[in-house]
């Protein structure tokens, strides 16, 4: 089977990798491959640290996908010959001051109710793990199974692997006049025919496809470089400062990703106030960042749904939707790509498809076909 994949962020590329592994041929179409939300993402694989009350189905999706990550990374490495930057170095969630301890205790209570592997720490215990933490932090919890991956490394490896399958144009229309095939028209007027088409364009709108119920949630992200000497941090630090959230993610090259703001102001440019607030809160947790240099500041929009769960479903006999991953696109890549590939092959037995079905928001959709074994 030949498949068109519209969108070459980490989701589209992970889908391409999954379908290629299953023996299908591909055309991947994107005017700016890997330059959307994937380019900004910090890559935290943190189902425990990001647990939220009332989002049980989302938590199950995150935890399941996190468990698939080691195999996902090994498959990429063995197939392409290049290993993504994947670090299993745990996460610390830190309360900056006494007023933030309540939010930390609420998180710990929720984690315990879900049976997550976490450990409540005294401030001194947290500082023994990460000496760069401020001396007056109020408490912490260790999440040993919350890891990280550099999304840029995944995108770079997969773009190189699929370079022969890549069309760097914008898809303007999906054509489904023929009930047995699917085709897309690009901005140059070219037609690309396929048996199936997957829409993985995040917030991009494609003619011929009902616009999904997504909203842009912008985030400002900084990348800073630690000075020479011992590493500033060895694991992810997620902070609660005045009830606001901030994170610092150490990379193998001694840089740190610092983020992220949450804005729904429709402004795609970096917001100076948000950037200042991130730096100020991060410095409250890790004073040593004042000695770092600034490498990059960017802003990107996350494709968000009302319940933070993605939209993965068949919308007609030849088109599958896979979008709306909110801020969890990197973490959900292994699971989301597998679910999307299943639907493309008309395999609909995974019960998690119910949790991501676009019909929960009344998107027009064709009935799912019966399971077919490939």
Short mmCIF file of N, CA, C and O in Angstrom, two decimals, residues 42-147:
data_model
loop_
_atom_site.label_atom_id
_atom_site.label_comp_id
_atom_site.label_asym_id
_atom_site.label_seq_id
_atom_site.Cartn_x
_atom_site.Cartn_y
_atom_site.Cartn_z
N UNK A 42 10.76 20.57 24.20
CA UNK A 42 11.85 20.19 25.11
C UNK A 42 12.09 18.69 25.13
O UNK A 42 13.17 18.23 25.46
N UNK A 43 11.05 17.90 24.84
CA UNK A 43 11.24 16.45 24.77
C UNK A 43 11.14 15.74 26.10
O UNK A 43 11.71 14.65 26.26
N UNK A 44 10.40 16.30 27.05
CA UNK A 44 10.23 15.62 28.33
C UNK A 44 9.26 14.45 28.18
O UNK A 44 8.16 14.61 27.64
N UNK A 45 9.68 13.30 28.63
CA UNK A 45 8.85 12.10 28.62
C UNK A 45 8.41 11.89 30.06
O UNK A 45 9.01 11.13 30.81
N UNK A 46 7.36 12.62 30.46
CA UNK A 46 7.08 12.80 31.89
C UNK A 46 5.63 12.52 32.24
O UNK A 46 4.89 13.42 32.67
N UNK A 47 5.17 11.27 32.10
CA UNK A 47 3.77 10.99 32.46
C UNK A 47 3.48 11.19 33.94
O UNK A 47 2.36 11.52 34.31
N UNK A 48 4.47 10.96 34.81
CA UNK A 48 4.25 11.15 36.25
C UNK A 48 4.24 12.63 36.62
O UNK A 48 3.36 13.12 37.32
N UNK A 49 5.22 13.38 36.12
CA UNK A 49 5.32 14.80 36.46
C UNK A 49 4.19 15.62 35.86
O UNK A 49 3.83 16.67 36.39
N UNK A 50 3.61 15.16 34.76
CA UNK A 50 2.56 15.92 34.08
C UNK A 50 1.16 15.39 34.38
O UNK A 50 0.20 15.77 33.71
N UNK A 51 1.04 14.53 35.38
CA UNK A 51 -0.26 14.01 35.75
C UNK A 51 -1.16 15.13 36.27
O UNK A 51 -0.73 15.98 37.03
N UNK A 52 -2.42 15.11 35.80
CA UNK A 52 -3.39 16.15 36.17
C UNK A 52 -4.69 15.48 36.61
O UNK A 52 -5.12 14.50 36.01
N UNK A 53 -5.31 16.02 37.65
CA UNK A 53 -6.59 15.50 38.11
C UNK A 53 -7.62 15.54 36.98
O UNK A 53 -7.70 16.50 36.21
N UNK A 54 -8.43 14.49 36.88
CA UNK A 54 -9.53 14.46 35.93
C UNK A 54 -9.15 14.10 34.52
O UNK A 54 -9.98 14.20 33.62
N UNK A 55 -7.89 13.69 34.30
CA UNK A 55 -7.45 13.34 32.95
C UNK A 55 -6.94 11.90 32.91
O UNK A 55 -5.87 11.61 32.38
N UNK A 56 -7.73 10.99 33.46
CA UNK A 56 -7.35 9.59 33.50
C UNK A 56 -7.05 8.99 32.14
O UNK A 56 -6.00 8.34 31.95
N UNK A 57 -7.92 9.18 31.13
CA UNK A 57 -7.62 8.62 29.81
C UNK A 57 -6.32 9.16 29.22
O UNK A 57 -5.55 8.42 28.60
N UNK A 58 -6.07 10.46 29.41
CA UNK A 58 -4.83 11.04 28.90
C UNK A 58 -3.63 10.42 29.60
O UNK A 58 -2.62 10.09 28.97
N UNK A 59 -3.73 10.25 30.93
CA UNK A 59 -2.62 9.65 31.66
C UNK A 59 -2.31 8.25 31.14
O UNK A 59 -1.13 7.88 30.99
N UNK A 60 -3.33 7.46 30.84
CA UNK A 60 -3.10 6.12 30.32
C UNK A 60 -2.39 6.17 28.97
O UNK A 60 -1.50 5.35 28.69
N UNK A 61 -2.77 7.12 28.13
CA UNK A 61 -2.09 7.28 26.85
C UNK A 61 -0.62 7.64 27.05
O UNK A 61 0.27 7.05 26.40
N UNK A 62 -0.36 8.58 27.95
CA UNK A 62 1.01 9.02 28.18
C UNK A 62 1.87 7.90 28.76
O UNK A 62 3.00 7.68 28.34
N UNK A 63 1.32 7.19 29.76
CA UNK A 63 2.08 6.11 30.40
C UNK A 63 2.37 4.98 29.42
O UNK A 63 3.48 4.42 29.40
N UNK A 64 1.38 4.64 28.60
CA UNK A 64 1.58 3.57 27.63
C UNK A 64 2.65 3.96 26.61
O UNK A 64 3.54 3.17 26.29
N UNK A 65 2.57 5.18 26.11
CA UNK A 65 3.55 5.61 25.11
C UNK A 65 4.95 5.70 25.72
O UNK A 65 5.95 5.34 25.07
N UNK A 66 5.04 6.15 26.98
CA UNK A 66 6.35 6.22 27.64
C UNK A 66 6.98 4.84 27.74
O UNK A 66 8.20 4.68 27.56
N UNK A 67 6.16 3.82 28.01
CA UNK A 67 6.71 2.46 28.12
C UNK A 67 7.21 1.93 26.78
O UNK A 67 8.04 1.02 26.74
N UNK A 68 6.72 2.50 25.68
CA UNK A 68 7.14 2.08 24.34
C UNK A 68 8.42 2.77 23.89
O UNK A 68 9.01 2.36 22.88
N UNK A 69 8.85 3.82 24.61
CA UNK A 69 9.95 4.64 24.11
C UNK A 69 11.28 3.91 23.96
O UNK A 69 11.97 4.08 22.94
N UNK A 70 11.72 3.08 24.92
CA UNK A 70 13.00 2.40 24.72
C UNK A 70 13.03 1.57 23.43
O UNK A 70 14.02 1.62 22.68
N UNK A 71 11.96 0.84 23.16
CA UNK A 71 11.90 0.05 21.94
C UNK A 71 11.84 0.96 20.70
O UNK A 71 12.47 0.66 19.67
N UNK A 72 11.11 2.06 20.80
CA UNK A 72 11.01 3.02 19.70
C UNK A 72 12.40 3.55 19.34
O UNK A 72 12.78 3.60 18.15
N UNK A 73 13.17 3.93 20.34
CA UNK A 73 14.52 4.45 20.10
C UNK A 73 15.42 3.37 19.50
O UNK A 73 16.18 3.63 18.55
N UNK A 74 15.33 2.15 20.03
CA UNK A 74 16.16 1.05 19.51
C UNK A 74 15.81 0.73 18.06
O UNK A 74 16.70 0.45 17.24
N UNK A 75 14.54 0.78 17.72
CA UNK A 75 14.13 0.51 16.34
C UNK A 75 14.67 1.57 15.40
O UNK A 75 15.14 1.26 14.29
N UNK A 76 14.60 2.83 15.80
CA UNK A 76 15.16 3.90 14.96
C UNK A 76 16.66 3.70 14.78
O UNK A 76 17.19 3.81 13.67
N UNK A 77 17.35 3.40 15.88
CA UNK A 77 18.80 3.23 15.82
C UNK A 77 19.18 2.06 14.92
O UNK A 77 20.10 2.16 14.09
N UNK A 78 18.50 0.93 15.07
CA UNK A 78 18.88 -0.26 14.29
C UNK A 78 18.51 -0.10 12.81
O UNK A 78 19.21 -0.63 11.94
N UNK A 79 17.44 0.65 12.51
CA UNK A 79 17.01 0.82 11.13
C UNK A 79 17.83 1.87 10.40
O UNK A 79 18.20 1.69 9.23
N UNK A 80 18.11 2.99 11.06
CA UNK A 80 18.78 4.11 10.40
C UNK A 80 20.29 4.13 10.62
O UNK A 80 21.00 4.81 9.88
N UNK A 81 20.74 3.45 11.66
CA UNK A 81 22.16 3.51 12.01
C UNK A 81 22.52 4.71 12.86
O UNK A 81 23.69 4.93 13.16
N UNK A 82 21.53 5.47 13.28
CA UNK A 82 21.77 6.65 14.12
C UNK A 82 20.84 6.61 15.32
O UNK A 82 19.64 6.37 15.18
N UNK A 83 21.39 6.87 16.49
CA UNK A 83 20.61 6.78 17.72
C UNK A 83 20.16 8.17 18.18
O UNK A 83 20.98 9.08 18.35
N UNK A 84 18.86 8.36 18.40
CA UNK A 84 18.39 9.64 18.96
C UNK A 84 18.99 9.89 20.35
O UNK A 84 19.39 8.96 21.06
N UNK A 85 19.05 11.16 20.72
CA UNK A 85 19.58 11.54 22.04
C UNK A 85 18.51 11.28 23.09
O UNK A 85 17.67 12.15 23.38
N UNK A 86 18.55 10.09 23.66
CA UNK A 86 17.55 9.63 24.63
C UNK A 86 18.25 9.41 25.96
O UNK A 86 19.21 8.64 26.05
N UNK A 87 17.79 10.13 27.00
CA UNK A 87 18.42 10.06 28.31
C UNK A 87 17.42 9.59 29.35
O UNK A 87 16.38 10.21 29.54
N UNK A 88 17.75 8.50 30.03
CA UNK A 88 16.89 7.97 31.09
C UNK A 88 17.43 8.45 32.44
O UNK A 88 17.95 7.66 33.23
N UNK A 89 17.29 9.75 32.67
CA UNK A 89 17.96 10.37 33.82
C UNK A 89 17.01 10.87 34.89
O UNK A 89 17.44 11.57 35.80
N UNK A 90 15.72 10.57 34.82
CA UNK A 90 14.72 10.90 35.83
C UNK A 90 14.39 12.39 35.86
O UNK A 90 15.04 13.22 35.21
N UNK A 91 13.37 12.74 36.65
CA UNK A 91 12.88 14.11 36.75
C UNK A 91 12.66 14.46 38.21
O UNK A 91 12.16 13.65 38.99
N UNK A 92 13.04 15.68 38.58
CA UNK A 92 12.73 16.24 39.89
C UNK A 92 11.67 17.33 39.73
O UNK A 92 11.83 18.24 38.92
N UNK A 93 10.59 17.22 40.50
CA UNK A 93 9.60 18.30 40.57
C UNK A 93 9.85 19.03 41.88
O UNK A 93 9.83 18.42 42.96
N UNK A 94 10.09 20.34 41.79
CA UNK A 94 10.56 21.11 42.94
C UNK A 94 9.59 22.25 43.25
O UNK A 94 9.16 22.98 42.36
N UNK A 95 9.25 22.38 44.54
CA UNK A 95 8.48 23.54 45.02
C UNK A 95 9.46 24.62 45.44
O UNK A 95 10.36 24.39 46.26
N UNK A 96 9.28 25.83 44.89
CA UNK A 96 10.24 26.90 45.15
C UNK A 96 10.15 27.43 46.57
O UNK A 96 11.17 27.77 47.18
N UNK A 97 8.94 27.53 47.11
CA UNK A 97 8.78 28.11 48.44
C UNK A 97 7.60 27.46 49.14
O UNK A 97 6.88 26.63 48.55
N UNK A 98 7.39 27.83 50.39
CA UNK A 98 6.36 27.16 51.20
C UNK A 98 4.99 27.23 50.55
O UNK A 98 4.21 26.28 50.60
N UNK A 99 4.67 28.35 49.91
CA UNK A 99 3.36 28.51 49.30
C UNK A 99 3.15 27.56 48.13
O UNK A 99 2.01 27.30 47.72
N UNK A 100 4.23 27.03 47.57
CA UNK A 100 4.13 26.09 46.44
C UNK A 100 4.06 24.63 46.88
O UNK A 100 3.82 23.76 46.06
N UNK A 101 4.28 24.40 48.18
CA UNK A 101 4.26 23.02 48.66
C UNK A 101 2.89 22.37 48.49
O UNK A 101 2.78 21.18 48.26
N UNK A 102 1.83 23.18 48.62
CA UNK A 102 0.49 22.63 48.49
C UNK A 102 0.29 22.02 47.10
O UNK A 102 -0.25 20.91 46.95
N UNK A 103 0.74 22.74 46.06
CA UNK A 103 0.62 22.22 44.70
C UNK A 103 1.45 20.95 44.54
O UNK A 103 1.02 20.00 43.87
N UNK A 104 2.62 20.91 45.17
CA UNK A 104 3.46 19.72 45.11
C UNK A 104 2.79 18.55 45.82
O UNK A 104 2.78 17.42 45.31
N UNK A 105 2.20 18.81 46.98
CA UNK A 105 1.52 17.74 47.73
C UNK A 105 0.30 17.22 46.96
O UNK A 105 0.01 16.02 47.00
N UNK A 106 -0.40 18.10 46.26
CA UNK A 106 -1.52 17.66 45.43
C UNK A 106 -1.04 16.74 44.32
O UNK A 106 -1.68 15.72 44.00
N UNK A 107 0.11 17.08 43.72
CA UNK A 107 0.68 16.22 42.68
C UNK A 107 1.06 14.87 43.26
O UNK A 107 0.77 13.82 42.67
N UNK A 108 1.70 14.86 44.42
CA UNK A 108 2.12 13.60 45.04
C UNK A 108 0.91 12.74 45.37
O UNK A 108 0.92 11.52 45.17
N UNK A 109 -0.16 13.37 45.89
CA UNK A 109 -1.38 12.63 46.21
C UNK A 109 -1.95 11.96 44.96
O UNK A 109 -2.36 10.78 45.00
N UNK A 110 -1.98 12.69 43.87
CA UNK A 110 -2.50 12.13 42.62
C UNK A 110 -1.59 11.01 42.12
O UNK A 110 -2.08 9.94 41.69
N UNK A 111 -0.30 11.22 42.16
CA UNK A 111 0.64 10.18 41.72
C UNK A 111 0.47 8.91 42.54
O UNK A 111 0.47 7.79 42.00
N UNK A 112 0.31 9.06 43.86
CA UNK A 112 0.12 7.89 44.72
C UNK A 112 -1.19 7.16 44.38
O UNK A 112 -1.24 5.92 44.39
N UNK A 113 -2.24 7.92 44.09
CA UNK A 113 -3.53 7.29 43.77
C UNK A 113 -3.46 6.48 42.49
O UNK A 113 -4.23 5.53 42.30
N UNK A 114 -2.52 6.83 41.61
CA UNK A 114 -2.37 6.13 40.35
C UNK A 114 -1.28 5.06 40.41
O UNK A 114 -1.03 4.38 39.40
N UNK A 115 -0.66 4.91 41.56
CA UNK A 115 0.37 3.89 41.71
C UNK A 115 1.66 4.19 40.97
O UNK A 115 2.40 3.26 40.60
N UNK A 116 1.95 5.47 40.76
CA UNK A 116 3.16 5.84 40.01
C UNK A 116 4.39 5.71 40.90
O UNK A 116 4.33 5.92 42.12
N UNK A 117 5.50 5.41 40.28
CA UNK A 117 6.78 5.27 41.00
C UNK A 117 7.36 6.65 41.24
O UNK A 117 8.00 7.24 40.36
N UNK A 118 7.10 7.20 42.41
CA UNK A 118 7.64 8.51 42.77
C UNK A 118 8.13 8.46 44.22
O UNK A 118 7.74 7.59 45.00
N UNK A 119 8.99 9.43 44.56
CA UNK A 119 9.57 9.47 45.91
C UNK A 119 9.58 10.91 46.41
O UNK A 119 10.18 11.79 45.78
N UNK A 120 8.89 11.14 47.52
CA UNK A 120 8.88 12.47 48.12
C UNK A 120 10.23 12.73 48.78
O UNK A 120 10.77 11.87 49.50
N UNK A 121 10.81 13.92 48.55
CA UNK A 121 12.14 14.25 49.05
C UNK A 121 12.11 15.50 49.93
O UNK A 121 11.32 16.42 49.69
N UNK A 122 12.97 15.51 50.93
CA UNK A 122 13.24 16.73 51.67
C UNK A 122 14.09 17.66 50.80
O UNK A 122 14.76 17.21 49.87
N UNK A 123 14.05 18.96 51.07
CA UNK A 123 14.89 19.87 50.29
C UNK A 123 16.36 19.46 50.27
O UNK A 123 17.01 19.54 49.22
N UNK A 124 16.87 19.00 51.40
CA UNK A 124 18.28 18.61 51.45
C UNK A 124 18.55 17.39 50.57
O UNK A 124 19.62 17.29 49.94
N UNK A 125 17.59 16.47 50.49
CA UNK A 125 17.76 15.30 49.63
C UNK A 125 17.74 15.70 48.16
O UNK A 125 18.51 15.17 47.35
N UNK A 126 16.87 16.64 47.82
CA UNK A 126 16.82 17.11 46.43
C UNK A 126 18.13 17.79 46.05
O UNK A 126 18.67 17.57 44.95
N UNK A 127 18.67 18.59 46.97
CA UNK A 127 19.93 19.29 46.67
C UNK A 127 21.12 18.33 46.61
O UNK A 127 22.10 18.61 45.91
N UNK A 128 21.03 17.22 47.31
CA UNK A 128 22.11 16.24 47.19
C UNK A 128 22.10 15.59 45.81
O UNK A 128 23.17 15.19 45.31
N UNK A 129 20.92 15.48 45.19
CA UNK A 129 20.84 14.96 43.82
C UNK A 129 21.24 16.03 42.80
O UNK A 129 21.89 15.72 41.80
N UNK A 130 20.83 17.26 43.05
CA UNK A 130 21.13 18.37 42.14
C UNK A 130 21.66 19.55 42.95
O UNK A 130 20.90 20.40 43.41
N UNK A 131 22.97 19.61 43.16
CA UNK A 131 23.55 20.66 44.01
C UNK A 131 23.30 22.08 43.52
O UNK A 131 23.41 23.03 44.31
N UNK A 132 22.95 22.25 42.25
CA UNK A 132 22.72 23.60 41.72
C UNK A 132 21.38 24.17 42.15
O UNK A 132 21.12 25.37 41.93
N UNK A 133 20.52 23.37 42.77
CA UNK A 133 19.24 23.90 43.24
C UNK A 133 19.44 24.95 44.32
O UNK A 133 20.40 24.87 45.11
N UNK A 134 18.53 25.89 44.39
CA UNK A 134 18.63 26.95 45.39
C UNK A 134 18.57 26.38 46.80
O UNK A 134 17.91 25.36 47.04
N UNK A 135 19.22 27.03 47.72
CA UNK A 135 19.32 26.53 49.09
C UNK A 135 18.01 26.62 49.85
O UNK A 135 17.83 25.95 50.88
N UNK A 136 17.06 27.42 49.36
CA UNK A 136 15.81 27.63 50.10
C UNK A 136 14.59 27.01 49.42
O UNK A 136 13.46 27.44 49.66
N UNK A 137 14.79 26.00 48.57
CA UNK A 137 13.62 25.32 48.01
C UNK A 137 12.81 24.67 49.14
O UNK A 137 13.34 24.37 50.21
N UNK A 138 11.52 24.43 48.88
CA UNK A 138 10.63 23.98 49.95
C UNK A 138 10.34 22.48 49.93
O UNK A 138 9.79 21.96 50.90
N UNK A 139 10.69 21.79 48.87
CA UNK A 139 10.40 20.36 48.80
C UNK A 139 10.52 19.87 47.37
O UNK A 139 10.65 20.67 46.43
N UNK A 140 10.44 18.54 47.20
CA UNK A 140 10.59 17.98 45.86
C UNK A 140 10.02 16.57 45.82
O UNK A 140 9.80 15.93 46.86
N UNK A 141 9.77 16.09 44.61
CA UNK A 141 9.40 14.70 44.39
C UNK A 141 10.23 14.19 43.21
O UNK A 141 10.41 14.89 42.21
N UNK A 142 10.77 12.99 43.36
CA UNK A 142 11.57 12.36 42.31
C UNK A 142 10.69 11.42 41.51
O UNK A 142 10.00 10.56 42.07
N UNK A 143 10.72 11.58 40.19
CA UNK A 143 9.97 10.72 39.26
C UNK A 143 11.01 9.92 38.46
O UNK A 143 11.48 10.40 37.41
N UNK A 144 11.38 8.73 38.92
CA UNK A 144 12.51 8.01 38.29
C UNK A 144 12.23 7.53 36.87
O UNK A 144 13.17 7.31 36.10
N UNK A 145 10.96 7.37 36.50
CA UNK A 145 10.64 6.85 35.17
C UNK A 145 10.31 7.94 34.16
O UNK A 145 9.92 7.64 33.03
N UNK A 146 10.44 9.20 34.55
CA UNK A 146 10.22 10.32 33.63
C UNK A 146 11.56 10.71 33.02
O UNK A 146 12.45 11.22 33.72
N UNK A 147 11.69 10.50 31.72
CA UNK A 147 12.98 10.68 31.04
C UNK A 147 12.88 11.81 30.02
O UNK A 147 12.00 12.65 30.09
#
